[in-house]
CSV table of C-alpha atoms and ligand atoms in Angstrom, one decimal:
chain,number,residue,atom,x,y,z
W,2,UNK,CA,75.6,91.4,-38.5
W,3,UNK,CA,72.9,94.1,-39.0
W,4,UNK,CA,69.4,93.4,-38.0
W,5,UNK,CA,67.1,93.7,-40.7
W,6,UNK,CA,63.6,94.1,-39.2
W,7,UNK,CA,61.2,92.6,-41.7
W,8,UNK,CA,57.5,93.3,-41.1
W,9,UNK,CA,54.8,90.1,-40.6
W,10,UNK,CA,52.8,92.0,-42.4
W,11,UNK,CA,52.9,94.9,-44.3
W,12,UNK,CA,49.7,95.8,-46.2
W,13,UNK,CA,51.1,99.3,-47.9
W,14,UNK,CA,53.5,97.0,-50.0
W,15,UNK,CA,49.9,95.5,-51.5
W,16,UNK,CA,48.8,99.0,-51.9
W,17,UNK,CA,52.1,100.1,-53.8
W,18,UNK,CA,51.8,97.4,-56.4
W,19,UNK,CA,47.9,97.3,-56.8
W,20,UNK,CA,47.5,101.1,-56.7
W,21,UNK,CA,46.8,102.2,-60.6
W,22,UNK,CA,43.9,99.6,-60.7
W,23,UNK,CA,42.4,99.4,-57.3
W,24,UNK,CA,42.2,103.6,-58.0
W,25,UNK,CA,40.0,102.8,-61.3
W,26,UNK,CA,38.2,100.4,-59.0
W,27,UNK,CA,37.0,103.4,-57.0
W,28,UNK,CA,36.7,105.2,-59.6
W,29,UNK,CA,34.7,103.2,-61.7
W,30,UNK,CA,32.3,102.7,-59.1
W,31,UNK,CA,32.0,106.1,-58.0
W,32,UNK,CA,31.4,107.0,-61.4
W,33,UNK,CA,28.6,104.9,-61.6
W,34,UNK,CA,27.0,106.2,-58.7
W,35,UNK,CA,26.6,102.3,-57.9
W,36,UNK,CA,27.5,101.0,-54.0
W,37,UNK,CA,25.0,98.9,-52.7
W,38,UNK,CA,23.2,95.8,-54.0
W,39,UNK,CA,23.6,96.8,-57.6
W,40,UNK,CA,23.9,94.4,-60.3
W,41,UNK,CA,27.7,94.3,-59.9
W,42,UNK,CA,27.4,92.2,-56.6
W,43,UNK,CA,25.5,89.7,-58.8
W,44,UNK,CA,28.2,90.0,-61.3
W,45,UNK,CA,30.5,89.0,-58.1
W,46,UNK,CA,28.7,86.5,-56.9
W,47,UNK,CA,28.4,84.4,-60.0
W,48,UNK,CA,32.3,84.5,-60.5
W,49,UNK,CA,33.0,83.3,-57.5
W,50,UNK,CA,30.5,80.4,-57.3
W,51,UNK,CA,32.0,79.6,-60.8
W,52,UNK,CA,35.5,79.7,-59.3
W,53,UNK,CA,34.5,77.4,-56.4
W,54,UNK,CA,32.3,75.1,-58.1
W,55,UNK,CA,29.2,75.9,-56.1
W,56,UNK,CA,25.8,76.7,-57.8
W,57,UNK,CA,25.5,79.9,-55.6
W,58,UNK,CA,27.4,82.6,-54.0
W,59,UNK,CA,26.2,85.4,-51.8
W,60,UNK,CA,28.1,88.4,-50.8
W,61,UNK,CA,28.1,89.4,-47.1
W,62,UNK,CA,30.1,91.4,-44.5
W,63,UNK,CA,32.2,89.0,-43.3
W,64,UNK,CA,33.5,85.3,-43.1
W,65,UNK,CA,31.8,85.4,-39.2
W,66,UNK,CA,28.4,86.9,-40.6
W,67,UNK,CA,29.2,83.8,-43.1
W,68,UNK,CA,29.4,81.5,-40.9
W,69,UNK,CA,26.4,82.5,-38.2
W,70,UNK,CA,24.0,83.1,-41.0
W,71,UNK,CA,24.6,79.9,-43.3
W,72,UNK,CA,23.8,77.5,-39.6
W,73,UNK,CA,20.9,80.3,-38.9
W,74,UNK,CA,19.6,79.2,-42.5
W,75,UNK,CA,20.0,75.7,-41.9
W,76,UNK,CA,18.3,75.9,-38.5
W,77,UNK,CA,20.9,75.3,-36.4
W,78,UNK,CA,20.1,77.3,-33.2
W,79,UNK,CA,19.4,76.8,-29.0
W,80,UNK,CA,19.9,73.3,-28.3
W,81,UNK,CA,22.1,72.4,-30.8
W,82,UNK,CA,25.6,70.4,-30.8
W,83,UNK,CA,27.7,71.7,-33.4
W,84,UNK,CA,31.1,69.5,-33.4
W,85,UNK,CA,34.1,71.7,-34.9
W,86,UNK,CA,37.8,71.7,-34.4
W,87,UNK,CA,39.4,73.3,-31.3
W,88,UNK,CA,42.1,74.7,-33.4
W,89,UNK,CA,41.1,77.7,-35.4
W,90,UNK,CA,40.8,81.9,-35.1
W,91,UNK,CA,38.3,82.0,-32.6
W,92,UNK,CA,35.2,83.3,-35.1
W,93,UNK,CA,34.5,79.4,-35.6
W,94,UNK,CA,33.6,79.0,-32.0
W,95,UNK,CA,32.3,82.6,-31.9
W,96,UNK,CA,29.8,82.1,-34.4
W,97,UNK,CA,28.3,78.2,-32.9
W,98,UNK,CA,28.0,80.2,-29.3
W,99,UNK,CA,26.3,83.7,-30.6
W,100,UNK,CA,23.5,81.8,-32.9
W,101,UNK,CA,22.6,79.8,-29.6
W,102,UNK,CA,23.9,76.9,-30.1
W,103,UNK,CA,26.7,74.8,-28.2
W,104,UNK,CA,30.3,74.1,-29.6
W,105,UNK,CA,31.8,70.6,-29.2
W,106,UNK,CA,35.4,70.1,-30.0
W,107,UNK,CA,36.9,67.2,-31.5
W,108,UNK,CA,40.9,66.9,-31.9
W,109,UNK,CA,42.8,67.3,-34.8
W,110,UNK,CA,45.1,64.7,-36.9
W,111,UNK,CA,48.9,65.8,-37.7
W,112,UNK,CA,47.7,67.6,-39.8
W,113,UNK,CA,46.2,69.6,-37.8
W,114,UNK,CA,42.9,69.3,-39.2
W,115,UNK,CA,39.7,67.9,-37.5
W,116,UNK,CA,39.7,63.8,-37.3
W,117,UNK,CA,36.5,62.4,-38.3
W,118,UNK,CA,37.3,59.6,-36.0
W,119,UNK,CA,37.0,62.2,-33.0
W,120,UNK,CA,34.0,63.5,-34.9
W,121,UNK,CA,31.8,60.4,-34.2
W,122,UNK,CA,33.3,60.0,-31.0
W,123,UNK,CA,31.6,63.0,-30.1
W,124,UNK,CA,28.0,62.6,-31.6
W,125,UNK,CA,25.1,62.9,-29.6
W,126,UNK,CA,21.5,63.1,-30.0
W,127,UNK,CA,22.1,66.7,-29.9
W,128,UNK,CA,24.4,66.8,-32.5
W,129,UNK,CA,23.0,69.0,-35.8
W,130,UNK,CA,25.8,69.4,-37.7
W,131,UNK,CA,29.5,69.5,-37.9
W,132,UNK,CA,32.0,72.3,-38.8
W,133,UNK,CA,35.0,71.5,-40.0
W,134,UNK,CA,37.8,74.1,-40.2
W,135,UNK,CA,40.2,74.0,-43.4
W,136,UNK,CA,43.0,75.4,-41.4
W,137,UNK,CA,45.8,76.9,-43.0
W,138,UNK,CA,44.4,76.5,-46.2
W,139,UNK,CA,44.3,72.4,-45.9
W,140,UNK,CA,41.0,71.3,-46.6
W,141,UNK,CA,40.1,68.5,-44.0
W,142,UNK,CA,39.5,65.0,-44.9
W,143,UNK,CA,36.2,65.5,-46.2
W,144,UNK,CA,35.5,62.2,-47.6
W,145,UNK,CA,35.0,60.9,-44.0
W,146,UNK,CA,33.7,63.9,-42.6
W,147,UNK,CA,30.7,64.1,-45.2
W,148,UNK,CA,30.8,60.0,-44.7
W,149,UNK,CA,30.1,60.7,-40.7
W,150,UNK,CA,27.8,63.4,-41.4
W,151,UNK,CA,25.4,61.0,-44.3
W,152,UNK,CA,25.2,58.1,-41.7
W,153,UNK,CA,24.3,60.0,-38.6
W,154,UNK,CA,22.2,63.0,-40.4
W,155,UNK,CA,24.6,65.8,-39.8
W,156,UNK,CA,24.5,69.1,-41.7
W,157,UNK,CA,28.0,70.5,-42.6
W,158,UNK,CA,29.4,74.2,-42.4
W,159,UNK,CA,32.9,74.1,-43.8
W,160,UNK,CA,34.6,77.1,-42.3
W,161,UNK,CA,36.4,78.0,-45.5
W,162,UNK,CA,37.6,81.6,-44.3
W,163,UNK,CA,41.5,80.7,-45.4
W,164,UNK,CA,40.5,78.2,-47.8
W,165,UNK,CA,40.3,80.1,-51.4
W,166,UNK,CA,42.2,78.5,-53.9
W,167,UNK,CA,42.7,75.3,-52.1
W,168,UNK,CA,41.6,71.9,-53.4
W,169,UNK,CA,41.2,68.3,-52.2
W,170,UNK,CA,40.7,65.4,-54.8
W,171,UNK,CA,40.1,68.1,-57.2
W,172,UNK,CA,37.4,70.0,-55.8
W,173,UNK,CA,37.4,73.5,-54.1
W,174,UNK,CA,37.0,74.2,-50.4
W,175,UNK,CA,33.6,75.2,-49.1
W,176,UNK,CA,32.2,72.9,-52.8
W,177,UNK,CA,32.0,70.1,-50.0
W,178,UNK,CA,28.9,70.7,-47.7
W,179,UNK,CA,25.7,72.0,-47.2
W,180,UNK,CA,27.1,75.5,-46.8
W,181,UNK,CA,31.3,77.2,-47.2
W,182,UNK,CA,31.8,80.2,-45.8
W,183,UNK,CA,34.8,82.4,-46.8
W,184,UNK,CA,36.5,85.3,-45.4
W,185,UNK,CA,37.6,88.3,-47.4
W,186,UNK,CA,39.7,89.8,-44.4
W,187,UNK,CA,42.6,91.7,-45.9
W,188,UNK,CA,44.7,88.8,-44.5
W,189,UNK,CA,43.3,86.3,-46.6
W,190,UNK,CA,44.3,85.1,-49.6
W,191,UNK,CA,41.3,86.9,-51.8
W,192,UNK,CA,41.2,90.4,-49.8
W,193,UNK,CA,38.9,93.4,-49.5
W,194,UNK,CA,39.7,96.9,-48.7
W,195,UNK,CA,38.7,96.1,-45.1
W,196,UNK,CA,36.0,93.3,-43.9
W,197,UNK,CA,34.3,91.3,-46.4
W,198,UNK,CA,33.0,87.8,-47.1
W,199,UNK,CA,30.6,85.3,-49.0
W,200,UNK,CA,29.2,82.0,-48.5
W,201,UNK,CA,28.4,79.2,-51.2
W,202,UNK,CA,25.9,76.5,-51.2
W,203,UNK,CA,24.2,74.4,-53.8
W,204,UNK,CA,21.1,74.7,-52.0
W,205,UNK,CA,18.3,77.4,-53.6
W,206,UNK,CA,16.3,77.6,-50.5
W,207,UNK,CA,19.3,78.9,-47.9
W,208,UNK,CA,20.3,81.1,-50.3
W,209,UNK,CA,17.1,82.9,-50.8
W,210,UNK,CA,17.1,82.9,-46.8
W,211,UNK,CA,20.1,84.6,-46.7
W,212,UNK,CA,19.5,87.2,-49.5
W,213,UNK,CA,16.3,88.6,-47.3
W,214,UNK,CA,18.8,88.0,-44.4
W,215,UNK,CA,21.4,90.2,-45.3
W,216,UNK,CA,18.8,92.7,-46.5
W,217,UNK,CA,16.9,93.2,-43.3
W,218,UNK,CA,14.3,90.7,-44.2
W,219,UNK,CA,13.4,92.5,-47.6
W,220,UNK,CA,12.1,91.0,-50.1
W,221,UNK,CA,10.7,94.3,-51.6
W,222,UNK,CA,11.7,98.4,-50.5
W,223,UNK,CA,8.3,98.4,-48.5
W,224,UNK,CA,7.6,94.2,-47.7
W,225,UNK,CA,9.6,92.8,-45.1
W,226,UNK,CA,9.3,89.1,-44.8
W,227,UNK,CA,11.4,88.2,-41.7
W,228,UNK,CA,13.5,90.4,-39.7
W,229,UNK,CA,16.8,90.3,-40.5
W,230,UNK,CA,20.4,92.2,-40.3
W,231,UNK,CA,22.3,94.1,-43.1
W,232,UNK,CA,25.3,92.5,-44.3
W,233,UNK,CA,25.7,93.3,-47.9
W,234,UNK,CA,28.7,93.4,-49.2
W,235,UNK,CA,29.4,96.7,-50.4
W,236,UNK,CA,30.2,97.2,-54.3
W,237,UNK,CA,33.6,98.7,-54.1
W,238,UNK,CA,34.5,95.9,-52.8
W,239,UNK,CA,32.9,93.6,-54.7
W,240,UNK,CA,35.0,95.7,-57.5
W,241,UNK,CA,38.1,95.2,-55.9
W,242,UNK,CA,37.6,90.9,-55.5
W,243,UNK,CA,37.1,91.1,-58.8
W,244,UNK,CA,39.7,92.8,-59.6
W,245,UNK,CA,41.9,90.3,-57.2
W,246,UNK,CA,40.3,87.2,-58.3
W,247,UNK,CA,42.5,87.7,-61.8
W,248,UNK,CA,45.7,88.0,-59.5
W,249,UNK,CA,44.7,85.4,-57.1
W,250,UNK,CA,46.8,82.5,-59.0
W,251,UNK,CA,49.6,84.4,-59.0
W,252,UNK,CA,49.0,85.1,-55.0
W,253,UNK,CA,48.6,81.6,-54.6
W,254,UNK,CA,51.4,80.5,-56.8
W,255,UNK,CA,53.9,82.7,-54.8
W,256,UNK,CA,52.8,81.5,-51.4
W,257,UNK,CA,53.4,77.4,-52.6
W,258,UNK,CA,57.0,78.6,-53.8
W,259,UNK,CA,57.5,80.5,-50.4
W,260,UNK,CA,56.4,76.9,-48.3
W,261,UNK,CA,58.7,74.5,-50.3
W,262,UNK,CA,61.4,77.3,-49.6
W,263,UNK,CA,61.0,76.8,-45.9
W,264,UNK,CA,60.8,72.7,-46.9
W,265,UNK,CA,64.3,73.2,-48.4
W,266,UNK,CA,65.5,75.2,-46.0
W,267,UNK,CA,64.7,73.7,-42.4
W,268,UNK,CA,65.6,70.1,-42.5
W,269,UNK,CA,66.3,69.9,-38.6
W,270,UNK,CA,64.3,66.9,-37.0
W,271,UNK,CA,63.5,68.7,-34.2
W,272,UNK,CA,61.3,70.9,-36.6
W,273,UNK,CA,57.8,69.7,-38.4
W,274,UNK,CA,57.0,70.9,-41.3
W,275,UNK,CA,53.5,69.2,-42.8
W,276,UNK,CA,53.8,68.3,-45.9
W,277,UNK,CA,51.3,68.7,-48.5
W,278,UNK,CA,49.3,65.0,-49.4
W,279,UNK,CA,48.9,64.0,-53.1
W,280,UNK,CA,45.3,64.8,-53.0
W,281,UNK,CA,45.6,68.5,-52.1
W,282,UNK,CA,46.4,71.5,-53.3
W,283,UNK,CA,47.0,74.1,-50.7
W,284,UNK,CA,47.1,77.9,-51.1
W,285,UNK,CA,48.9,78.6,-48.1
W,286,UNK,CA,47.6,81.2,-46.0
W,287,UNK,CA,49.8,80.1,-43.5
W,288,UNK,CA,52.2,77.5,-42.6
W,289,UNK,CA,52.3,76.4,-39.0
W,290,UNK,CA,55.2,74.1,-38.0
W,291,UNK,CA,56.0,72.5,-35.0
W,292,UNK,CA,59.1,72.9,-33.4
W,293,UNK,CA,60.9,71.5,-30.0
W,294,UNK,CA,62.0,74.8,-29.3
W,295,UNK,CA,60.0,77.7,-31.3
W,296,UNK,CA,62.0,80.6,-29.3
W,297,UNK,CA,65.6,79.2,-31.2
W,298,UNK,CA,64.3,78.5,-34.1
W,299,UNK,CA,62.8,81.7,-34.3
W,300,UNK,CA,66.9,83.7,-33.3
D,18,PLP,C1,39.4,84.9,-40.7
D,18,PLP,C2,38.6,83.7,-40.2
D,18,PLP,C3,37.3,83.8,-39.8
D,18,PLP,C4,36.5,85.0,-39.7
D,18,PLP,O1,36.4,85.8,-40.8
D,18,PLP,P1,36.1,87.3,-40.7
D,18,PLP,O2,35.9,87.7,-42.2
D,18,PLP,O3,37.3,88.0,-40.1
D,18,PLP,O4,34.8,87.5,-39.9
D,18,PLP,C5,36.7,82.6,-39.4
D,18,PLP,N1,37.3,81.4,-39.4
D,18,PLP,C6,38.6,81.3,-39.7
D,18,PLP,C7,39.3,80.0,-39.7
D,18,PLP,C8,39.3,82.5,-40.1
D,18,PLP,O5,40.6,82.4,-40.4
């Protein structure tokens, strides 16, 4: 038999199929002259909060900035307990540490999402908030985490960086707590040309934090009312989300079909293979399985 070597991940494919309107993407906003902090980030942003059910969104660099700013807004900081889940990329973890803060894992379910049982096992009278991670595009049991988090007077940072598209009990990832923070990586589901990101909230006063955040503390060109960083996110690619937002279903819809394929397809006990509950709706990003022995499976 011939080896076919298929690539993990090929992102010139993407380019191939996308090229005649991500080029008028560029195009259009070269033409405009327009490519930072116009009105089209606005137009962005209000999509997106539309999409996820949140009252506001706010474009940044990246699904870390995301994350470190929304707890810096909330006033999470030195001394601090945040409680999140020790399986994730490593940003989750990252982000707790670099705002000053300290990371407390609590273990995941089956599913391996963060167990609210573990949560409050882990509360102390340093704990500000909790971060739940909606790994592999599962959003975690947020009933009980917001339940845990309303009786001992948590905040709550849903890492939402794989989580676009993805519902539980109807409602959107990152709609769930004080804060969501997404990820635009080109390996996510809704991808930028390069880094990107956004976090929602319901909350007026974080996101005005954030807006003079991300805009080195500018509420004005010459009044600076905090110091801050920049992370805007740039207008091409808010172009180009936009543009990816109308394909995102069809993304999404492809992914489901590709995880009941390997559902079909690998019955062997020896392999897990989680299944997706009644209450969700999961847009796959990724699907981990466990297997006795990966290296076999794998041949
Ligand atoms: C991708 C990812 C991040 C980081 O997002 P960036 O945009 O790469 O900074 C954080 N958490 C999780 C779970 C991720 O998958």
């Amino acid at each position: 038999m011939n080896d076919i070597k298929v690539p993990f991940i090929d992102l010139r494919i993407r380019y191939q199929e996308e090229k005649t309107e991500l080029l008028a993407c560029v195009e259009r906003v070269l033409e405009k002259g327009h490519l930072v902090l116009t009105p089209e980030l606005r137009d962005f942003e209000a999509r997106i909060a539309e999409y996820v059910g949140a009252k506001h969104c706010i474009g940044l660099n990246s699904g870390t900035d995301a994350l470190m700013m929304g707890m810096m807004a909330l006033g999470i900081g030195r001394g601090d307990e945040v409680i999140t889940s020790p399986i994730s990329f490593v940003a989750s973890t990252g982000s707790i540490v670099h705002i000053g803060a300290t990371p407390v894992y609590a273990d995941v379910r089956d599913d391996q999402n963060i167990d609210p049982a573990e949560i409050e096992k882990r509360i102390t009278p340093r704990t500000k908030a909790i971060m739940p991670v909606h790994w592999t595009s599962r959003i975690a049991d947020m009933d009980a985490i917001i339940d845990v988090a309303r009786r001992h007077d948590l905040l709550v940072i849903e890492d939402s960086a794989q989580a676009m598209g993805s519902y539980y009990k109807g409602k959107h990832g990152g709609s769930f707590g004080d804060v969501g923070c997404f990820s635009a990586h080109p390996l996510k589901n809704l991808n930028a040309l390069g880094d990107g990101g956004f976090l929602v909230t319901d909350n007026d006063a974080i996101v005005e934090k954030i807006r003079l955040y991300r805009n080195h503390g500018l509420a004005e060109r010459d009044t600076c009312v905090l110091f801050g960083v920049n992370s805007r996110l740039d207008i091409l690619n808010a172009e180009v989300l936009l543009f990816r937002l109308g394909r995102l279903k069809g993304v999404i819809e492809k992914r489901r079909r590709n995880a009941d394929l390997y559902r079909e397809m690998i019955t062997a006990a020896e392999v897990v293979i989680p299944a997706e509950k009644p209450h969700e709706v999961n847009s796959n990003i990724m699907l981990i399985i466990r297997a006795e022995d990966r290296d076999s499976l794998q041949a």
